[in-house]
Short mmCIF file of C-alpha atoms in Angstrom, two decimals:
data_model
loop_
_atom_site.label_atom_id
_atom_site.label_comp_id
_atom_site.label_asym_id
_atom_site.label_seq_id
_atom_site.Cartn_x
_atom_site.Cartn_y
_atom_site.Cartn_z
CA MET T 4 -2.44 -8.44 -35.68
CA LYS T 5 -3.81 -5.91 -38.51
CA LYS T 6 -7.16 -7.30 -38.22
CA LEU T 7 -7.24 -7.39 -34.58
CA ALA T 8 -6.05 -3.37 -34.58
CA ILE T 9 -9.09 -2.67 -37.28
CA ILE T 10 -11.37 -4.46 -34.69
CA LEU T 11 -10.22 -2.17 -31.77
CA PHE T 12 -10.38 0.89 -33.80
CA LEU T 13 -14.06 0.13 -34.87
CA PHE T 14 -15.26 -0.78 -31.56
CA ALA T 15 -13.28 2.62 -30.19
CA LEU T 16 -15.29 4.56 -32.68
CA VAL T 17 -18.60 2.92 -31.73
CA PHE T 18 -18.17 3.67 -27.96
CA THR T 19 -16.14 6.56 -27.79
CA PHE T 20 -19.25 8.84 -27.43
CA THR T 21 -20.57 7.07 -24.34
CA PRO T 22 -20.65 9.48 -21.51
CA THR T 23 -18.64 9.84 -19.13
CA THR T 24 -17.80 11.46 -15.85
CA HIS T 25 -14.67 13.08 -16.18
CA ALA T 26 -14.00 16.46 -14.37
CA GLN T 27 -13.37 18.72 -17.72
CA THR T 28 -16.01 19.37 -20.23
CA ASN T 29 -14.75 18.35 -24.13
CA THR T 30 -13.35 21.81 -26.00
CA TYR T 31 -10.79 20.67 -28.29
CA ASP T 32 -11.18 19.32 -32.11
CA TYR T 33 -8.08 17.52 -33.00
CA THR T 34 -6.36 15.88 -36.12
CA PHE T 35 -5.64 12.21 -35.86
CA ASP T 36 -2.37 10.68 -37.53
CA ASP T 37 -2.30 6.63 -37.81
CA SER T 38 1.19 6.55 -39.69
CA ILE T 39 3.56 7.91 -37.32
CA THR T 40 7.14 6.06 -37.40
CA VAL T 41 9.80 6.64 -35.08
CA THR T 42 13.35 5.28 -35.70
CA SER T 43 15.12 4.03 -32.32
CA PHE T 44 18.83 4.00 -31.76
CA ASP T 45 19.18 0.74 -33.42
CA GLY T 46 17.52 1.23 -36.45
CA THR T 47 14.27 -0.30 -34.89
CA VAL T 48 11.49 1.48 -36.15
CA ILE T 49 8.36 2.10 -33.59
CA ALA T 50 4.71 2.54 -35.11
CA ALA T 51 2.76 5.09 -33.45
CA ASN T 52 -0.75 7.08 -33.68
CA ILE T 53 -1.33 10.65 -32.30
CA PHE T 54 -4.12 12.59 -31.67
CA THR T 55 -3.32 16.36 -31.43
CA PRO T 56 -5.70 19.28 -30.37
CA ILE T 57 -6.38 22.09 -32.63
CA SER T 58 -5.76 25.64 -31.49
CA SER T 59 -6.06 28.86 -33.02
CA ASP T 60 -2.98 29.86 -30.92
CA PRO T 61 -0.04 28.86 -33.12
CA ASN T 62 2.16 28.92 -29.79
CA GLU T 63 -0.17 27.07 -27.65
CA GLN T 64 1.35 23.62 -26.20
CA PHE T 65 -0.76 21.08 -24.82
CA PRO T 66 0.38 18.23 -22.02
CA VAL T 67 1.01 14.91 -23.25
CA ILE T 68 -0.11 11.31 -22.59
CA ILE T 69 1.87 8.37 -23.72
CA PHE T 70 0.33 5.03 -24.10
CA PRO T 71 2.55 1.81 -24.78
CA ASN T 72 0.70 -1.07 -25.76
CA SER T 73 -0.37 -4.28 -23.57
CA TRP T 74 0.95 -7.70 -24.55
CA ALA T 75 -0.54 -9.20 -27.58
CA LEU T 76 -2.14 -6.01 -28.51
CA GLU T 77 -1.11 -2.75 -30.60
CA GLU T 78 -1.22 1.01 -30.73
CA HIS T 79 -4.81 1.01 -31.55
CA GLU T 80 -5.70 -0.43 -28.34
CA TYR T 81 -6.28 3.15 -26.76
CA VAL T 82 -7.97 4.75 -29.54
CA ALA T 83 -11.25 5.71 -27.23
CA GLN T 84 -9.59 7.07 -24.50
CA ALA T 85 -7.13 9.03 -26.69
CA ILE T 86 -9.98 10.71 -28.15
CA GLN T 87 -11.65 11.76 -24.56
CA PHE T 88 -8.15 12.97 -23.55
CA ALA T 89 -7.48 14.79 -26.92
CA GLU T 90 -11.20 16.39 -26.88
CA LYS T 91 -9.78 17.71 -23.40
CA GLY T 92 -6.64 19.33 -24.90
CA TYR T 93 -4.25 16.60 -24.67
CA ILE T 94 -1.61 15.26 -27.37
CA VAL T 95 -1.89 11.46 -27.08
CA LEU T 96 0.47 9.08 -28.77
CA SER T 97 0.02 5.49 -28.53
CA TYR T 98 2.48 3.29 -29.45
CA SER T 99 3.47 -0.53 -30.28
CA ALA T 100 6.51 -1.37 -28.08
CA ARG T 101 9.00 -3.17 -30.26
CA GLY T 102 8.20 -6.68 -31.49
CA TRP T 103 4.40 -6.02 -31.57
CA GLY T 104 2.03 -4.56 -34.47
CA GLN T 105 3.73 -2.77 -37.02
CA SER T 106 6.90 -1.68 -35.04
CA THR T 107 10.18 -3.91 -35.78
CA GLY T 108 12.30 -5.47 -33.70
CA LEU T 109 11.98 -8.24 -31.04
CA ILE T 110 10.04 -8.06 -27.71
CA ASN T 111 12.37 -6.60 -25.10
CA VAL T 112 9.99 -7.23 -22.31
CA ALA T 113 10.58 -3.74 -20.97
CA GLY T 114 14.34 -3.73 -21.09
CA PRO T 115 16.96 -1.17 -22.12
CA LYS T 116 15.93 -1.02 -25.30
CA ASP T 117 12.38 -0.34 -24.94
CA MET T 118 13.49 2.32 -22.65
CA ALA T 119 15.74 3.67 -25.24
CA ASP T 120 12.52 3.77 -27.51
CA ILE T 121 10.61 5.69 -24.86
CA ASN T 122 13.51 8.49 -24.80
CA ALA T 123 13.12 8.33 -28.67
CA LEU T 124 9.63 8.95 -28.84
CA ILE T 125 9.60 11.66 -26.42
CA ASP T 126 12.55 13.49 -28.49
CA TRP T 127 10.44 13.14 -31.53
CA LEU T 128 7.00 14.59 -29.87
CA LEU T 129 9.21 17.54 -28.41
CA ALA T 130 10.77 18.12 -31.99
CA SER T 131 7.35 17.28 -34.07
CA THR T 132 4.38 18.67 -32.01
CA PRO T 133 3.28 21.36 -29.74
CA ALA T 134 4.02 19.30 -26.70
CA ASP T 135 4.56 20.95 -23.29
CA PRO T 136 7.82 19.63 -21.96
CA ALA T 137 7.15 20.14 -18.64
CA ASN T 138 3.83 17.95 -18.66
CA ILE T 139 4.46 14.41 -19.97
CA GLY T 140 2.80 11.60 -18.50
CA MET T 141 2.62 8.01 -19.49
CA ALA T 142 0.01 5.15 -18.73
CA GLY T 143 -1.00 1.79 -19.78
CA ILE T 144 -2.44 -1.57 -19.15
CA SER T 145 -0.69 -4.70 -18.07
CA TYR T 146 2.72 -4.51 -20.40
CA GLY T 147 1.79 -1.00 -21.19
CA ALA T 148 1.68 -0.26 -17.32
CA GLY T 149 5.13 -1.78 -16.79
CA LEU T 150 6.57 -0.14 -19.65
CA SER T 151 5.06 3.31 -18.11
CA LEU T 152 6.51 2.95 -15.04
CA LEU T 153 10.04 1.75 -16.00
CA GLY T 154 9.68 4.85 -18.83
CA ALA T 155 9.16 7.01 -15.86
CA ALA T 156 12.10 5.94 -13.94
CA HIS T 157 14.61 6.03 -17.08
CA ASP T 158 13.05 9.50 -18.58
CA SER T 159 13.17 12.29 -16.27
CA ARG T 160 11.13 14.10 -18.63
CA VAL T 161 8.12 12.05 -17.83
CA LYS T 162 6.35 13.84 -15.16
CA THR T 163 3.79 11.39 -13.83
CA VAL T 164 2.55 7.91 -14.58
CA MET T 165 -0.73 5.79 -13.98
CA ALA T 166 -0.16 1.90 -14.20
CA MET T 167 -2.91 -0.45 -14.37
CA SER T 168 -2.70 -4.04 -14.01
CA GLY T 169 1.18 -3.91 -14.16
CA TRP T 170 3.61 -5.31 -12.00
CA GLY T 171 6.29 -4.43 -9.55
CA ASP T 172 8.92 -7.23 -9.75
CA VAL T 173 8.93 -9.32 -12.87
CA GLY T 174 11.00 -12.00 -10.57
CA GLU T 175 7.99 -12.23 -8.30
CA ALA T 176 5.54 -12.29 -11.34
CA LEU T 177 7.23 -15.34 -12.55
CA PHE T 178 8.45 -16.86 -9.59
CA ALA T 179 7.22 -15.78 -6.20
CA GLN T 180 8.01 -17.66 -3.37
CA GLU T 181 10.01 -19.95 -5.67
CA THR T 182 7.25 -21.25 -7.63
CA PRO T 183 6.89 -21.27 -11.23
CA ARG T 184 3.61 -19.70 -12.42
CA LEU T 185 2.65 -22.25 -14.83
CA VAL T 186 -0.42 -21.12 -16.65
CA TRP T 187 -0.10 -17.40 -16.93
CA GLY T 188 3.67 -18.19 -17.79
CA GLY T 189 2.63 -20.24 -20.52
CA ILE T 190 -0.13 -17.67 -21.86
CA LEU T 191 2.29 -15.06 -21.87
CA VAL T 192 5.35 -17.04 -23.98
CA GLY T 193 2.58 -18.67 -25.95
CA SER T 194 0.81 -15.32 -26.99
CA GLY T 195 4.18 -13.55 -27.57
CA TYR T 196 5.33 -16.04 -30.32
CA LEU T 197 1.60 -16.21 -31.77
CA LEU T 198 1.08 -12.37 -31.92
CA GLY T 199 4.67 -10.81 -31.55
CA ASP T 200 7.87 -11.01 -32.45
CA MET T 201 9.85 -12.87 -29.44
CA ASP T 202 13.21 -12.59 -28.68
CA PRO T 203 14.27 -16.11 -28.15
CA VAL T 204 15.68 -15.65 -24.78
CA ILE T 205 12.28 -15.18 -23.18
CA ALA T 206 11.52 -18.58 -23.53
CA ASP T 207 14.82 -19.55 -22.55
CA HIS T 208 14.22 -17.59 -19.14
CA TYR T 209 10.78 -19.18 -18.72
CA THR T 210 12.16 -22.76 -19.15
CA ASN T 211 14.82 -21.69 -16.58
CA ILE T 212 11.96 -21.16 -13.96
CA LEU T 213 9.98 -24.45 -14.89
CA THR T 214 13.00 -26.41 -14.64
CA HIS T 215 14.63 -24.41 -11.56
CA THR T 216 18.11 -24.07 -14.00
CA ASP T 217 20.15 -20.92 -14.02
CA VAL T 218 17.48 -19.27 -11.94
CA ASP T 219 19.81 -16.77 -10.67
CA ASP T 220 20.70 -15.64 -14.28
CA THR T 221 17.00 -15.21 -15.12
CA LEU T 222 16.19 -12.98 -11.96
CA ALA T 223 19.10 -10.96 -12.99
CA TRP T 224 17.36 -10.44 -16.10
CA ALA T 225 13.95 -10.12 -14.39
CA ALA T 226 15.36 -7.21 -11.98
CA LEU T 227 16.46 -5.02 -14.73
CA ARG T 228 12.55 -4.95 -15.67
CA SER T 229 11.23 -4.54 -12.32
CA PRO T 230 10.28 -0.96 -10.97
CA VAL T 231 10.74 -1.79 -7.42
CA ASN T 232 14.25 -1.72 -8.32
CA TYR T 233 14.44 1.78 -9.50
CA VAL T 234 12.70 3.17 -6.56
CA ASN T 235 15.14 5.59 -5.83
CA GLU T 236 14.29 7.31 -9.24
CA TYR T 237 10.69 7.87 -8.26
CA ASN T 238 11.69 9.23 -4.72
CA ASN T 239 14.55 11.46 -6.06
CA ARG T 240 12.25 13.13 -8.65
CA GLN T 241 9.01 12.84 -6.23
CA THR T 242 7.31 11.35 -9.51
CA PRO T 243 3.71 11.08 -8.79
CA VAL T 244 2.74 7.50 -9.31
CA TYR T 245 -1.11 5.74 -9.57
CA ILE T 246 -1.02 2.39 -9.43
CA SER T 247 -4.47 0.54 -10.20
CA GLN T 248 -4.41 -3.41 -9.25
CA ASN T 249 -6.64 -6.11 -9.30
CA PHE T 250 -7.20 -8.50 -6.46
CA GLN T 251 -7.94 -11.62 -8.32
CA ASP T 252 -4.94 -11.01 -10.93
CA GLU T 253 -3.18 -14.34 -11.17
CA LEU T 254 -0.57 -13.01 -13.49
CA PHE T 255 0.57 -9.79 -11.81
CA GLN T 256 -0.29 -10.61 -8.09
CA PRO T 257 -1.09 -7.58 -5.73
CA ASN T 258 1.99 -8.28 -3.32
CA ALA T 259 5.01 -6.82 -5.05
CA VAL T 260 2.89 -3.79 -6.21
CA ILE T 261 1.83 -3.20 -2.69
CA ASP T 262 5.80 -3.50 -2.00
CA PHE T 263 6.58 -0.95 -4.76
CA TYR T 264 4.09 1.22 -3.39
CA GLU T 265 5.22 1.01 0.43
CA GLN T 266 8.71 2.00 -0.93
CA ILE T 267 7.96 5.23 -2.59
CA ASP T 268 8.53 7.49 0.20
CA HIS T 269 6.89 10.84 -1.09
CA PRO T 270 3.08 11.81 -0.71
CA TYR T 271 2.40 11.90 -4.42
CA LYS T 272 1.09 8.65 -4.79
CA LYS T 273 -2.12 6.49 -4.95
CA LEU T 274 -3.16 2.76 -5.10
CA ASP T 275 -6.36 1.04 -5.40
CA LEU T 276 -7.22 -2.57 -5.11
CA ASN T 277 -9.97 -3.87 -7.33
CA MET T 278 -11.96 -6.72 -7.91
CA GLY T 279 -10.76 -8.26 -11.16
CA VAL T 280 -8.47 -10.34 -12.84
CA HIS T 281 -5.72 -9.28 -15.00
CA PHE T 282 -6.77 -6.10 -17.56
CA SER T 283 -10.85 -6.76 -16.30
CA ALA T 284 -11.36 -4.00 -14.04
CA GLU T 285 -10.20 -1.45 -16.90
CA GLY T 286 -10.99 -3.40 -19.56
CA THR T 287 -14.52 -1.72 -20.37
CA GLY T 288 -12.52 1.79 -20.26
CA LEU T 289 -10.98 0.81 -23.51
CA LEU T 290 -14.25 0.65 -25.51
CA GLY T 291 -15.06 4.42 -24.11
CA LEU T 292 -17.53 3.12 -21.65
CA ASP T 293 -17.91 4.61 -18.25
CA ASN T 294 -15.26 3.07 -16.14
CA GLU T 295 -14.29 3.85 -12.58
CA VAL T 296 -10.49 3.16 -13.49
CA TRP T 297 -10.35 5.17 -16.25
CA ASN T 298 -12.19 8.19 -14.43
CA ASN T 299 -9.37 8.45 -11.97
CA ALA T 300 -7.16 8.17 -14.64
CA HIS T 301 -8.76 11.43 -16.16
CA ASP T 302 -8.80 13.27 -12.91
CA TRP T 303 -5.18 12.19 -12.10
CA PHE T 304 -3.69 13.73 -15.31
CA ASP T 305 -6.12 16.56 -15.33
CA TYR T 306 -4.52 17.33 -11.47
CA TRP T 307 -0.60 16.68 -12.47
CA LEU T 308 -0.75 17.79 -16.25
CA LYS T 309 -3.34 20.50 -16.42
CA GLY T 310 -3.38 21.82 -12.76
CA ILE T 311 -6.98 21.17 -12.35
CA ASP T 312 -8.42 20.53 -8.75
CA THR T 313 -10.05 17.38 -9.49
CA GLY T 314 -10.21 16.16 -5.80
CA ILE T 315 -7.96 13.45 -6.76
CA MET T 316 -5.20 14.27 -4.10
CA THR T 317 -7.71 15.16 -1.27
CA GLU T 318 -8.77 11.48 -1.05
CA ASP T 319 -7.53 8.44 1.08
CA ALA T 320 -4.48 7.54 -0.50
CA VAL T 321 -5.12 3.70 -0.79
CA SER T 322 -8.58 1.92 -1.38
CA MET T 323 -9.29 -1.77 -1.53
CA ALA T 324 -12.75 -3.14 -2.78
CA ILE T 325 -14.22 -5.93 -0.39
CA LYS T 326 -14.26 -9.39 -2.19
CA ASN T 327 -17.50 -10.17 -0.37
CA ASP T 328 -19.34 -6.65 -0.21
CA ASP T 329 -20.20 -4.00 -2.95
CA ALA T 330 -18.37 -1.58 -0.60
CA LYS T 331 -14.83 -0.64 -0.19
CA ARG T 332 -12.54 0.55 2.31
CA THR T 333 -9.71 3.36 2.19
CA PHE T 334 -6.45 4.44 4.26
CA SER T 335 -4.90 7.65 4.37
CA GLN T 336 -1.52 5.51 4.35
CA TRP T 337 -0.24 2.04 3.76
CA PRO T 338 0.85 0.53 6.05
CA SER T 339 -1.86 1.71 7.93
CA PRO T 340 -1.71 1.78 11.85
CA LEU T 341 -5.87 1.24 11.66
CA VAL T 342 -4.48 -2.35 10.62
CA GLN T 343 -3.15 -4.86 13.23
CA THR T 344 -2.10 -8.47 13.25
CA GLU T 345 -4.14 -11.34 14.69
CA THR T 346 -2.12 -14.37 15.56
CA PHE T 347 -3.91 -17.91 15.46
CA TYR T 348 -1.46 -20.95 16.28
CA LEU T 349 -1.64 -24.13 14.69
CA GLY T 350 -2.37 -27.15 16.80
CA GLN T 351 -2.12 -30.76 15.98
CA ARG T 352 -4.92 -32.92 14.63
CA PRO T 353 -6.25 -34.90 17.77
CA TRP T 354 -7.48 -38.33 17.76
CA TYR T 355 -10.99 -37.75 18.18
CA SER T 356 -11.09 -35.16 15.32
CA HIS T 357 -9.79 -34.67 11.56
CA SER T 358 -8.87 -31.27 11.71
CA GLY T 359 -6.08 -29.44 13.58
CA SER T 360 -6.97 -26.08 15.49
CA LEU T 361 -6.53 -22.49 15.35
CA ASN T 362 -5.98 -21.26 18.73
CA THR T 363 -5.11 -18.07 20.62
CA SER T 364 -1.83 -19.70 22.32
CA PRO T 365 0.57 -21.88 21.31
CA GLN T 366 0.69 -25.94 21.61
CA ASN T 367 2.69 -26.73 24.62
CA HIS T 368 3.46 -30.55 24.10
CA TRP T 369 5.55 -32.38 21.22
CA ASP T 370 3.50 -33.94 18.25
CA GLU T 371 3.39 -33.88 14.44
CA ASP T 372 0.89 -34.56 11.70
CA THR T 373 1.83 -35.98 7.91
CA ILE T 374 0.51 -35.27 4.63
CA TYR T 375 1.22 -36.88 1.55
CA THR T 376 1.58 -35.82 -2.01
CA GLY T 377 -1.61 -36.16 -4.50
CA VAL T 378 -3.30 -34.07 -7.24
CA LEU T 379 -6.62 -33.54 -5.78
CA SER T 380 -7.15 -33.06 -2.04
CA GLY T 381 -10.33 -30.86 -2.34
CA ALA T 382 -8.79 -27.95 -1.17
CA SER T 383 -8.66 -25.69 -4.08
CA ALA T 384 -8.37 -22.23 -5.82
CA GLY T 385 -10.48 -23.01 -8.44
CA VAL T 386 -10.07 -23.14 -12.14
CA PRO T 387 -7.18 -21.07 -13.49
CA VAL T 388 -8.43 -17.76 -14.90
CA VAL T 389 -11.86 -18.92 -15.14
CA SER T 390 -12.64 -19.04 -11.49
CA PRO T 391 -11.17 -15.67 -10.52
CA PHE T 392 -12.86 -14.08 -13.08
CA PHE T 393 -16.31 -15.29 -11.84
CA GLU T 394 -15.44 -14.65 -8.53
CA ALA T 395 -14.55 -10.84 -9.52
CA HIS T 396 -17.34 -10.11 -11.68
CA THR T 397 -20.53 -12.32 -10.47
CA PRO T 398 -21.97 -13.75 -7.17
CA LEU T 399 -19.85 -17.13 -7.80
CA ASP T 400 -17.40 -17.48 -5.18
CA ILE T 401 -14.46 -20.02 -4.96
CA PHE T 402 -15.46 -22.81 -2.39
CA SER T 403 -14.70 -26.18 -1.02
CA TRP T 404 -16.43 -28.40 1.31
CA ILE T 405 -14.40 -28.33 4.30
CA PRO T 406 -15.43 -31.87 5.86
CA GLY T 407 -14.54 -33.46 2.23
CA ILE T 408 -10.77 -32.35 2.10
CA ASN T 409 -8.78 -35.36 2.05
CA ARG T 410 -6.86 -35.31 5.11
CA GLY T 411 -4.45 -37.82 3.59
CA LEU T 412 -3.37 -35.53 1.07
CA ALA T 413 -3.92 -31.99 3.25
CA ILE T 414 -4.03 -30.86 6.64
CA VAL T 415 -7.01 -28.41 7.76
CA TYR T 416 -6.91 -26.21 10.98
CA GLU T 417 -10.04 -24.77 11.91
CA SER T 418 -10.87 -22.13 14.81
CA ASP T 419 -13.70 -21.65 16.86
CA ASP T 420 -16.76 -19.71 15.49
CA LEU T 421 -16.13 -15.94 15.44
CA THR T 422 -18.19 -13.70 17.84
CA SER T 423 -17.70 -10.65 15.74
CA ASP T 424 -17.14 -9.74 11.93
CA MET T 425 -13.40 -10.01 11.39
CA GLN T 426 -12.35 -7.44 8.61
CA ILE T 427 -9.31 -8.53 6.74
CA ALA T 428 -6.84 -6.07 4.71
CA GLY T 429 -3.62 -6.88 3.81
CA ILE T 430 -1.31 -9.73 3.15
CA PRO T 431 -1.94 -13.03 5.67
CA SER T 432 0.88 -15.21 6.25
CA VAL T 433 1.55 -18.74 7.52
CA ASP T 434 4.73 -19.44 9.74
CA LEU T 435 5.06 -23.47 9.69
CA TRP T 436 7.59 -25.77 11.23
CA ILE T 437 7.88 -28.99 8.81
CA GLU T 438 9.99 -31.94 8.23
CA PRO T 439 10.28 -32.57 4.28
CA GLY T 440 10.38 -36.00 3.21
CA ASN T 441 12.58 -35.17 -0.05
CA ASP T 442 14.57 -32.19 -0.99
CA GLN T 443 11.93 -30.46 -3.48
CA VAL T 444 8.50 -30.09 -1.93
CA GLN T 445 5.76 -27.76 -2.60
CA LEU T 446 3.13 -26.49 0.08
CA VAL T 447 -0.07 -24.39 -1.34
CA ALA T 448 -1.65 -22.84 1.58
CA HIS T 449 -5.75 -22.07 1.34
CA LEU T 450 -7.74 -19.86 3.72
CA TYR T 451 -11.20 -20.14 4.06
CA SER T 452 -14.28 -18.41 5.77
CA VAL T 453 -16.59 -21.81 6.90
CA ASP T 454 -20.29 -21.39 6.98
CA ASN T 455 -22.25 -23.64 9.84
CA TRP T 456 -22.60 -26.21 6.95
CA GLY T 457 -19.08 -26.69 6.48
CA TRP T 458 -18.56 -24.95 3.14
CA GLY T 459 -15.63 -22.61 2.89
CA THR T 460 -15.17 -19.77 0.53
CA LEU T 461 -12.15 -18.91 -0.39
CA ILE T 462 -10.48 -15.65 0.98
CA THR T 463 -6.80 -16.16 -0.32
CA HIS T 464 -4.01 -18.70 -0.90
CA ALA T 465 -0.59 -19.07 -2.02
CA PRO T 466 1.95 -21.52 -2.92
CA ILE T 467 5.74 -21.66 -1.66
CA THR T 468 8.11 -24.50 -3.41
CA LEU T 469 11.34 -25.67 -1.61
CA HIS T 470 13.87 -26.50 -4.11
CA ASP T 471 16.93 -27.56 -1.96
CA ALA T 472 15.52 -28.69 1.24
CA THR T 473 17.17 -31.33 3.72
CA PRO T 474 15.06 -34.28 4.27
CA TYR T 475 14.23 -35.48 7.76
CA GLN T 476 15.25 -32.00 9.06
CA ALA T 477 13.14 -29.70 10.79
CA THR T 478 12.60 -26.60 8.59
CA GLN T 479 10.86 -23.18 9.00
CA VAL T 480 9.06 -21.63 5.90
CA THR T 481 6.75 -18.54 5.80
CA ILE T 482 4.13 -18.33 3.26
CA ASP T 483 2.73 -15.01 2.12
CA LEU T 484 -0.73 -15.32 0.95
CA ILE T 485 -2.14 -13.17 -1.68
CA ALA T 486 -3.10 -9.73 -0.49
CA THR T 487 -6.86 -9.57 0.26
CA SER T 488 -9.58 -7.49 1.37
CA TYR T 489 -12.70 -9.62 3.03
CA ASN T 490 -15.30 -9.46 5.91
CA VAL T 491 -15.59 -12.64 7.49
CA PRO T 492 -18.91 -12.79 9.28
CA ALA T 493 -20.05 -13.42 13.08
CA GLY T 494 -20.80 -17.21 13.40
CA HIS T 495 -18.37 -18.36 10.58
CA HIS T 496 -15.02 -19.57 11.42
CA LEU T 497 -11.75 -19.81 9.62
CA ALA T 498 -10.21 -22.75 8.06
CA LEU T 499 -6.77 -23.09 6.80
CA ALA T 500 -5.91 -25.90 4.55
CA ILE T 501 -2.73 -26.82 3.13
CA ASP T 502 -1.85 -29.13 0.52
CA THR T 503 0.83 -29.98 -2.09
CA TYR T 504 -0.81 -29.12 -5.56
CA ASP T 505 -2.45 -26.74 -7.80
CA PRO T 506 -2.90 -26.79 -11.34
CA GLN T 507 -1.75 -23.37 -12.19
CA TYR T 508 1.92 -23.44 -10.26
CA GLY T 509 4.40 -25.70 -11.45
CA ALA T 510 5.31 -28.52 -9.51
CA PRO T 511 9.33 -29.29 -8.44
CA THR T 512 9.25 -33.06 -8.73
CA LEU T 513 6.52 -35.82 -9.85
CA GLU T 514 8.18 -38.13 -7.21
CA PRO T 515 5.86 -38.90 -4.50
CA TYR T 516 6.75 -37.39 -0.95
CA TRP T 517 5.52 -36.64 2.50
CA ILE T 518 5.70 -33.47 4.63
CA ASP T 519 5.39 -33.59 8.36
CA PHE T 520 3.77 -30.73 10.47
CA LEU T 521 5.81 -30.32 13.77
CA TYR T 522 4.51 -28.69 16.87
CA ASN T 523 6.41 -28.04 20.22
CA ASN T 524 7.23 -25.00 22.60
CA GLY T 525 10.26 -24.04 19.97
CA GLN T 526 8.55 -24.62 16.84
CA VAL T 527 5.56 -22.58 16.90
CA SER T 528 3.42 -22.62 13.62
CA SER T 529 0.98 -19.97 13.22
CA LEU T 530 -1.93 -18.04 11.03
CA ASN T 531 -1.15 -14.05 10.97
CA ILE T 532 -3.95 -12.18 9.58
CA PRO T 533 -4.05 -8.56 9.02
CA VAL T 534 -7.30 -7.06 10.73
CA VAL T 535 -8.60 -3.78 10.76
CA ASP T 536 -9.54 -2.61 14.29
#
């Protein structure tokens, strides 16, 4: 960890003086103290560093920004940004949460002990520095984002917060739609053991998710660490909240963050949905390079902590990068009246075609289709971690050849060619009537934009897992796909491919099974797409 800290620190110093586009001219010299330690309520020692502006006025107070570390990093992560804020007249305290870096104790995953640590750090700042008690903010990436959001909920002295690649609901991050996040969960637990001091309970809870045992206990543990469960605190205090999230983030997928944002019922909030995997959209800013997310962070804190009219609050509240376009779309509010749901009804595979249909009206006669479990159907969300990164930051899309998808392992529904562009913005969903052939089954839905050659570019996907299904009984399920922003061009058509396996998710069973898809007047299945009018 110490070598990693030195590397981060050197990179930060090298790139700190790269020109940026912040609203205020740098005016302050500063001091830097890399030896800060704060003893928390239980004797845990929290390691930190601090940048303090130098003033000729001994009574001058400065706004404060507190940066908690990201998972697997430590308090030197934010040095480049801390210098830029300090030069503008901010006190900047960066710290390693318990169990990370030089801090003692065990990793608490933004739990009650971490909240008590934040309280102790603010006490120390007010007692030991020329901090302005009325203007304290928190910000961070990933783990630091979650700590910041929860810190604002638990300590009313935190006036505002900016969360980058954070979470809204830990339970959803680990187990959305009752499906374990196999790859990213393994990355988190493995890196925690390798680079931090892990509380053994963390691995126990992850094992509960993978094995579907004591799930209620694990979800209760997760609920204490989920900002969405403290929304009343943000609303009652009208805490200004800025969330920056990435569409291809397979760790903290955007749906739960959007839900959290929607529950904040005051106007002092912003949501940006960027192209990027976890950490990637904001990562270059840690080197002091010009970065849109960090430029927005400067504008946000300059407005809320310094009272500078940066224009940040006159912009539309919600922005969405478009996955297959360099442009963005913005909305003054979310949910937006500009977005309406377009519904396609699923129709069976006829004898003369190997694809079902996406229709404008439901099928009015009874029938069924069947698929079986299998590993590689041809429908895919790509290689975990790698494919989403290239999709976000290069011209390489995630695609499948739709005619080549194995119809025994997957069912495919296709629409007619679109006569005009379709602008998708939000969370598509799939309502299905199925008859499971086992008490444990998994479905993975993939939505594609398909060209005239049959190549489908992935728009979005999502899994759902049933752990206590009743075999041979008609069952209705709803799959919320991962939020997206995508333009399907005229002349393309939509394809919905549903199979039973994706390598980034934990499978409920290794037993083979089948799933029937049902169609009749009383059991209507549909694809529901949020479309900008």
